[in-house]
XYZ file of C-alpha atoms in Angstrom:
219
model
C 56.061 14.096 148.214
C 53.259 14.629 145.899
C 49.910 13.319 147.046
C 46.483 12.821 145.272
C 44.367 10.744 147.673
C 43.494 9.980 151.062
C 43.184 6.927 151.953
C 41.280 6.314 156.104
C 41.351 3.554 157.977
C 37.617 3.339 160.511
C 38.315 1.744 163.835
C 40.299 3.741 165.955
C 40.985 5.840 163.762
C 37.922 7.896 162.348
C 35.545 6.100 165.368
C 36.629 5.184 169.128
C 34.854 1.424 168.380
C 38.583 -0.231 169.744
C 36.849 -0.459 173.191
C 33.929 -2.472 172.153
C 36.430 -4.312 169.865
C 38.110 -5.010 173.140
C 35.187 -6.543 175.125
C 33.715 -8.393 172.435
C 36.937 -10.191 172.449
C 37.281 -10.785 175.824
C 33.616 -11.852 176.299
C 34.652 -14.895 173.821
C 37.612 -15.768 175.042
C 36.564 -16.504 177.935
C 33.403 -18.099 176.752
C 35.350 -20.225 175.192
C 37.295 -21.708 177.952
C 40.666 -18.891 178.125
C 42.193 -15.937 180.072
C 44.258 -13.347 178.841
C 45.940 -10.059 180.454
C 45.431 -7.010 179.319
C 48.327 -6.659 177.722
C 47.626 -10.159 175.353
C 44.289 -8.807 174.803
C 45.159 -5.553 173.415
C 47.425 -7.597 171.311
C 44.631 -9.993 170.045
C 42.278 -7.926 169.142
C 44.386 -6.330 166.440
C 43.745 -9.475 164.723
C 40.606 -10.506 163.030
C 38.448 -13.437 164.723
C 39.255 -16.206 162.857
C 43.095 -15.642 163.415
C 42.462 -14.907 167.396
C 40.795 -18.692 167.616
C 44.004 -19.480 166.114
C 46.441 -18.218 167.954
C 44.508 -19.316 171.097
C 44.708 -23.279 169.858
C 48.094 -22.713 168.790
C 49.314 -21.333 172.182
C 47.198 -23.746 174.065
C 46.748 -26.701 172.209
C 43.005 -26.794 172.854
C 40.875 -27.423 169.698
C 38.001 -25.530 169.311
C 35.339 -24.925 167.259
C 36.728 -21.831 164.846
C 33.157 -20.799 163.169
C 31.123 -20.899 166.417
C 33.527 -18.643 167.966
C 33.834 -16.227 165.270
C 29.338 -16.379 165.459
C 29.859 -15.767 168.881
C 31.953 -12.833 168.940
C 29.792 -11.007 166.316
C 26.736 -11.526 168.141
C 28.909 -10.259 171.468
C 29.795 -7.134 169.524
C 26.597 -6.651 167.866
C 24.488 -6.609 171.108
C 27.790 -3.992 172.666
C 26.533 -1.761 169.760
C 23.006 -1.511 170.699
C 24.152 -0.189 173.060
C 26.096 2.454 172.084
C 24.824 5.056 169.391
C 26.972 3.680 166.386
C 27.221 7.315 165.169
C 27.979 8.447 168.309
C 31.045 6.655 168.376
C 33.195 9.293 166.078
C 35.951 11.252 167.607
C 35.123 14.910 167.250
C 37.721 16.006 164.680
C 36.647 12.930 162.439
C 33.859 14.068 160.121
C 34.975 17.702 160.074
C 38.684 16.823 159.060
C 36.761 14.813 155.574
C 34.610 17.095 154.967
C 37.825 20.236 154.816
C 40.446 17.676 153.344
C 38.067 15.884 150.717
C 37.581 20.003 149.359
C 41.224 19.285 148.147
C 42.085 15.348 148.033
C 39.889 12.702 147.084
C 39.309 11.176 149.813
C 38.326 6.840 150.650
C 37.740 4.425 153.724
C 39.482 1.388 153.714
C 38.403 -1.098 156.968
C 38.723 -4.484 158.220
C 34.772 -3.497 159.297
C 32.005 -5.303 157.462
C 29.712 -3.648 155.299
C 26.591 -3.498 158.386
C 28.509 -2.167 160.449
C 29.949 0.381 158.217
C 26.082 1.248 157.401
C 25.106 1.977 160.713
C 28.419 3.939 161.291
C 27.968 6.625 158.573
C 25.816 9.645 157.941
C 24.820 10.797 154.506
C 26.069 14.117 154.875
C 29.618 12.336 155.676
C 29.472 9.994 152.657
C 28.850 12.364 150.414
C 32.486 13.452 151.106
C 34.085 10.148 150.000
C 34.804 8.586 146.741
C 34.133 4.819 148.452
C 34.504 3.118 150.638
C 35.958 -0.773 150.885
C 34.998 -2.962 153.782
C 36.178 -6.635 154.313
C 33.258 -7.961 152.659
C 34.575 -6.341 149.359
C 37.962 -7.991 149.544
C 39.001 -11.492 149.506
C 41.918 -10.956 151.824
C 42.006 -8.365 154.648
C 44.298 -6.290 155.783
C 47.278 -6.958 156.479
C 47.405 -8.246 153.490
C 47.478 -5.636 150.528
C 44.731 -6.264 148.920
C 42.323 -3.711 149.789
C 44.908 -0.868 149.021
C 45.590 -2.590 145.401
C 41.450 -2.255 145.232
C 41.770 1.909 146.359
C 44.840 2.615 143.652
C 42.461 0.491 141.225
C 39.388 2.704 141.839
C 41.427 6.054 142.119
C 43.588 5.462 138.570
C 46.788 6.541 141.189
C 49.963 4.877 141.966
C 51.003 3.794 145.213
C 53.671 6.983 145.341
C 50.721 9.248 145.196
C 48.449 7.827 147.807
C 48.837 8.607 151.780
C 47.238 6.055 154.347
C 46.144 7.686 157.801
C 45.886 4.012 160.229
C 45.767 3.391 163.794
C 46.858 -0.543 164.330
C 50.305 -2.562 162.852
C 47.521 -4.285 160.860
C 47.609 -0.757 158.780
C 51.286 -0.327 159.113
C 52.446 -3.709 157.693
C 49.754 -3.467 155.213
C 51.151 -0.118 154.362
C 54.678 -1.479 153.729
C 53.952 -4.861 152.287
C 52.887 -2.235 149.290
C 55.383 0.473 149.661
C 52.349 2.641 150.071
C 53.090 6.414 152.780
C 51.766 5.485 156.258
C 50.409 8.270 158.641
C 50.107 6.517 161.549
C 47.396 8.103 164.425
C 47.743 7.096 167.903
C 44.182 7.124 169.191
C 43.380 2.815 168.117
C 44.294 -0.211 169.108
C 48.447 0.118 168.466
C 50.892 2.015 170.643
C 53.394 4.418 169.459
C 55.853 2.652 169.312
C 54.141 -0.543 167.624
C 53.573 2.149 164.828
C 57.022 3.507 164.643
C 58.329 0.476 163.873
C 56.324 0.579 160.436
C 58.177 3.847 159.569
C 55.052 6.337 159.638
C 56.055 9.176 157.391
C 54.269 11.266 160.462
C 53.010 10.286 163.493
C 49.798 11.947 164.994
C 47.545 12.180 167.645
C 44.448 14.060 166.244
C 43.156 14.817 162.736
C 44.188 18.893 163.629
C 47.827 17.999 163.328
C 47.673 15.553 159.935
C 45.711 17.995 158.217
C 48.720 20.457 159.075
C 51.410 17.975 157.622
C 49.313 17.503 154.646
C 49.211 21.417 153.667
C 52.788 21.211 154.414
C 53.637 18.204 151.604
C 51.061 18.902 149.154
């Protein structure tokens, strides 16, 4: 398995943001006239705004108005942020794990994030480490659709055989094999272990410590 790149998902993943993620959506879905358990919302908010108004009119057959809920949302999450230190939110293995494996991979984020929030995220001494990064506002379609990968083998000159993607949500998984691209999945996000298994991970992880051991072990 010979591998040239890194490819990094952000939320839950590199940041803990999935519990913000989580109340922003709540906070609008029940602005907007819904309840949901627990267990729906964790499901939900693995999908991007636009297709949780959707499944919520499909499901309940109340029309609503799409664009004022996605608005909403935003402003929700925006106003969770303040706050909460945006750089603050990175899980303590994160920016030392790029800067040790982008010494011998090159290494790029790929997120469903926007490109202000991404901003506000990062520290200059951590993006010096990566070759780019590609938010949803640089893509037509998100993930899961393939897209943004095609965009990462584009910008690297590699092949999808010699790329590795390290993801936390099925949105990452199915992404992953829509393109035939190697999925590490990491179990600290929005996804449960067994949501990512089903993807067929080539590992499974639960910190940064333990991929960066698999990767000196395949490269």
């Amino acid at each position: 398995m010979k591998i040239k790149a890194i490819l990094l998902d952000l939320d839950g993943t590199l940041i803990d943001s999935i519990p913000l993620i989580m109340k922003s959506d709540k906070v609008a879905i029940e602005k907007f006239g819904f309840k949901v358990t627990h267990h729906k919302l964790r499901e939900l908010s693995q999908l991007h705004s636009r297709d949780i108004a959707y499944q919520l009119i499909d499901k309940y057959g109340k029309a609503f108005d799409v664009f004022k809920f996605i608005d909403y949302r935003r402003s929700v999450f925006l106003k969770l942020l303040k706050k909460h230190k945006p750089r603050g939110l990175w899980f303590k293995d994160s920016k030392g794990f790029i800067e040790e494996i982008s010494k011998e991979f090159p290494v790029a984020v790929v997120t469903g994030s926007r490109h202000k929030f991404v901003n506000e995220v990062f520290d200059k001494k951590t993006l010096k480490h990566l070759k780019f990064i590609i938010t949803s506002d640089d893509v037509q379609h998100k993930k899961p659709d393939i897209e943004p990968l095609v965009n990462s083998l584009s910008k690297l000159g590699l092949k999808k055989t010699e790329v590795v993607f390290v993801g936390d949500s099925i949105q990452d998984g199915l992404m992953c094999q829509r393109l035939g691209v190697k999925f590490i999945a990491k179990v600290t996000g929005i996804s449960t272990e067994n949501q990512l298994r089903s993807y067929n991970p080539v590992f499974v992880a639960k910190d940064f410590a333990e991929i960066k051991r698999f990767l000196c072990l395949i490269s």
